[in-house]
Amino acid sequence: MRKSGVIFLLALLVVGFGCAPAMAVPDLFGWVFNIDGAISEADWYNTDFSGIDLSDATLESANDLGTLSLEISGVGNHTFIAMFDYEIDEWINTWYNENGTTGGTLAAGQSWEIDEPGWFFGDIYDHVLDGALDNDNGVPVGSEDDVSFAIGWNFFLEADETATISMLLSDVAPALGFYLQQYDPDSQESVFFSSTLDVTGPGGEPVPEPATMLLLGTGLVGLCAAKRKRLIKK
Ligand SMILES: [Ca+2]
Ligand SMILES: [Ca+2]
Ligand SMILES: [Ca+2]
């Protein structure tokens, strides 16, 4: 009884290890940044971000995932777009068996696009160069193909303000905020792309997010409207 139990356990272990799926590894095939109209790009598995001023310029070499961030300053309107073209398990099940989805709620000033990278039918690459994403998914579930994705920010900076944009590329969905998901249904592995925008003032103090400012603005407009109505009634 005891012996057969041990054999059963061993058998389970062997079956368990035998069935363990190979770790899926995403490869970053290409990337493009549009920073106020200046284009930086690389492809063919180039994960060296030379040519662009990223404060953390390397993704983890094991899986091409991690966090990248950069700072933008200067009075006026700014446009920032980052596009990434990952392949999940390309050598096992190709790069064109994948789909995209979105999750969470888009922040004020944020835009996005999921599409075929532009080799065949996708218009994402042209949109990145043009500085305006279409907020549309060209590679949804059921229309699997080569997936790439992009997130953009449009924002205004006052004098002495600095915007810090972070891009998180992970195999785990972010707990908060808007994200894009690239999914390989055969590997059942994903790459998630999310981004944050933080603005700081001259002393480094945080400036309210555009979303907060928008809400404050709406509230003030509402207060003024209510006041005016009351005045008219009198
Ligand atoms: Ca794949
Ligand atoms: Ca598109
Ligand atoms: Ca791809």
mmCIF file with all atom_site columns, N, CA and C and ligand atoms in Angstrom, residues 113-115 122-124 127 134 136-138, ligand 2:
data_model
loop_
_atom_site.group_PDB
_atom_site.id
_atom_site.type_symbol
_atom_site.label_atom_id
_atom_site.label_alt_id
_atom_site.label_comp_id
_atom_site.label_asym_id
_atom_site.label_entity_id
_atom_site.label_seq_id
_atom_site.pdbx_PDB_ins_code
_atom_site.Cartn_x
_atom_site.Cartn_y
_atom_site.Cartn_z
_atom_site.occupancy
_atom_site.B_iso_or_equiv
_atom_site.pdbx_formal_charge
_atom_site.auth_seq_id
_atom_site.auth_comp_id
_atom_site.auth_asym_id
_atom_site.auth_atom_id
_atom_site.pdbx_PDB_model_num
ATOM   1  N  N  . GLU A 1 113 ? -3.761 51.852 -30.201 1.00 0.00 ? 113 GLU A N  1
ATOM   2  C  CA . GLU A 1 113 ? -4.057 51.132 -31.437 1.00 0.00 ? 113 GLU A CA 1
ATOM   3  C  C  . GLU A 1 113 ? -3.441 49.737 -31.356 1.00 0.00 ? 113 GLU A C  1
ATOM   4  N  N  . ILE A 1 114 ? -4.214 48.767 -31.841 1.00 0.00 ? 114 ILE A N  1
ATOM   5  C  CA . ILE A 1 114 ? -3.706 47.398 -32.020 1.00 0.00 ? 114 ILE A CA 1
ATOM   6  C  C  . ILE A 1 114 ? -3.930 47.070 -33.487 1.00 0.00 ? 114 ILE A C  1
ATOM   7  N  N  . ASP A 1 115 ? -2.894 46.572 -34.166 1.00 0.00 ? 115 ASP A N  1
ATOM   8  C  CA . ASP A 1 115 ? -3.052 46.294 -35.598 1.00 0.00 ? 115 ASP A CA 1
ATOM   9  C  C  . ASP A 1 115 ? -1.890 45.439 -36.102 1.00 0.00 ? 115 ASP A C  1
ATOM   10 N  N  . GLY A 1 122 ? -2.223 46.414 -41.953 1.00 0.00 ? 122 GLY A N  1
ATOM   11 C  CA . GLY A 1 122 ? -2.384 47.313 -40.805 1.00 0.00 ? 122 GLY A CA 1
ATOM   12 C  C  . GLY A 1 122 ? -1.925 48.738 -41.114 1.00 0.00 ? 122 GLY A C  1
ATOM   13 N  N  . ASP A 1 123 ? -2.602 49.724 -40.484 1.00 0.00 ? 123 ASP A N  1
ATOM   14 C  CA . ASP A 1 123 ? -2.221 51.129 -40.700 1.00 0.00 ? 123 ASP A CA 1
ATOM   15 C  C  . ASP A 1 123 ? -1.581 51.749 -39.458 1.00 0.00 ? 123 ASP A C  1
ATOM   16 N  N  . ILE A 1 124 ? -1.238 50.904 -38.464 1.00 0.00 ? 124 ILE A N  1
ATOM   17 C  CA . ILE A 1 124 ? -0.700 51.411 -37.195 1.00 0.00 ? 124 ILE A CA 1
ATOM   18 C  C  . ILE A 1 124 ? 0.620  52.147 -37.391 1.00 0.00 ? 124 ILE A C  1
ATOM   19 N  N  . HIS A 1 127 ? 0.074  55.506 -38.716 1.00 0.00 ? 127 HIS A N  1
ATOM   20 C  CA . HIS A 1 127 ? -0.528 56.354 -37.688 1.00 0.00 ? 127 HIS A CA 1
ATOM   21 C  C  . HIS A 1 127 ? 0.510  56.820 -36.668 1.00 0.00 ? 127 HIS A C  1
ATOM   22 N  N  . ASP A 1 134 ? -5.658 55.354 -33.967 1.00 0.00 ? 134 ASP A N  1
ATOM   23 C  CA . ASP A 1 134 ? -7.087 55.299 -34.324 1.00 0.00 ? 134 ASP A CA 1
ATOM   24 C  C  . ASP A 1 134 ? -7.982 54.693 -33.232 1.00 0.00 ? 134 ASP A C  1
ATOM   25 N  N  . ASP A 1 136 ? -8.427 51.730 -32.262 1.00 0.00 ? 136 ASP A N  1
ATOM   26 C  CA . ASP A 1 136 ? -9.160 50.618 -32.860 1.00 0.00 ? 136 ASP A CA 1
ATOM   27 C  C  . ASP A 1 136 ? -8.272 49.369 -32.862 1.00 0.00 ? 136 ASP A C  1
ATOM   28 N  N  . ASN A 1 137 ? -8.945 48.219 -32.820 1.00 0.00 ? 137 ASN A N  1
ATOM   29 C  CA . ASN A 1 137 ? -8.250 46.932 -32.807 1.00 0.00 ? 137 ASN A CA 1
ATOM   30 C  C  . ASN A 1 137 ? -8.427 46.247 -34.149 1.00 0.00 ? 137 ASN A C  1
ATOM   31 N  N  . GLY A 1 138 ? -7.359 46.180 -34.955 1.00 0.00 ? 138 GLY A N  1
ATOM   32 C  CA . GLY A 1 138 ? -7.425 45.552 -36.272 1.00 0.00 ? 138 GLY A CA 1
ATOM   33 C  C  . GLY A 1 138 ? -7.158 44.061 -36.239 1.00 0.00 ? 138 GLY A C  1
HETATM 34 CA CA . CA  B 2 .   ? -5.570 50.523 -37.295 1.00 0.00 ? 2   CA  B CA 1
#
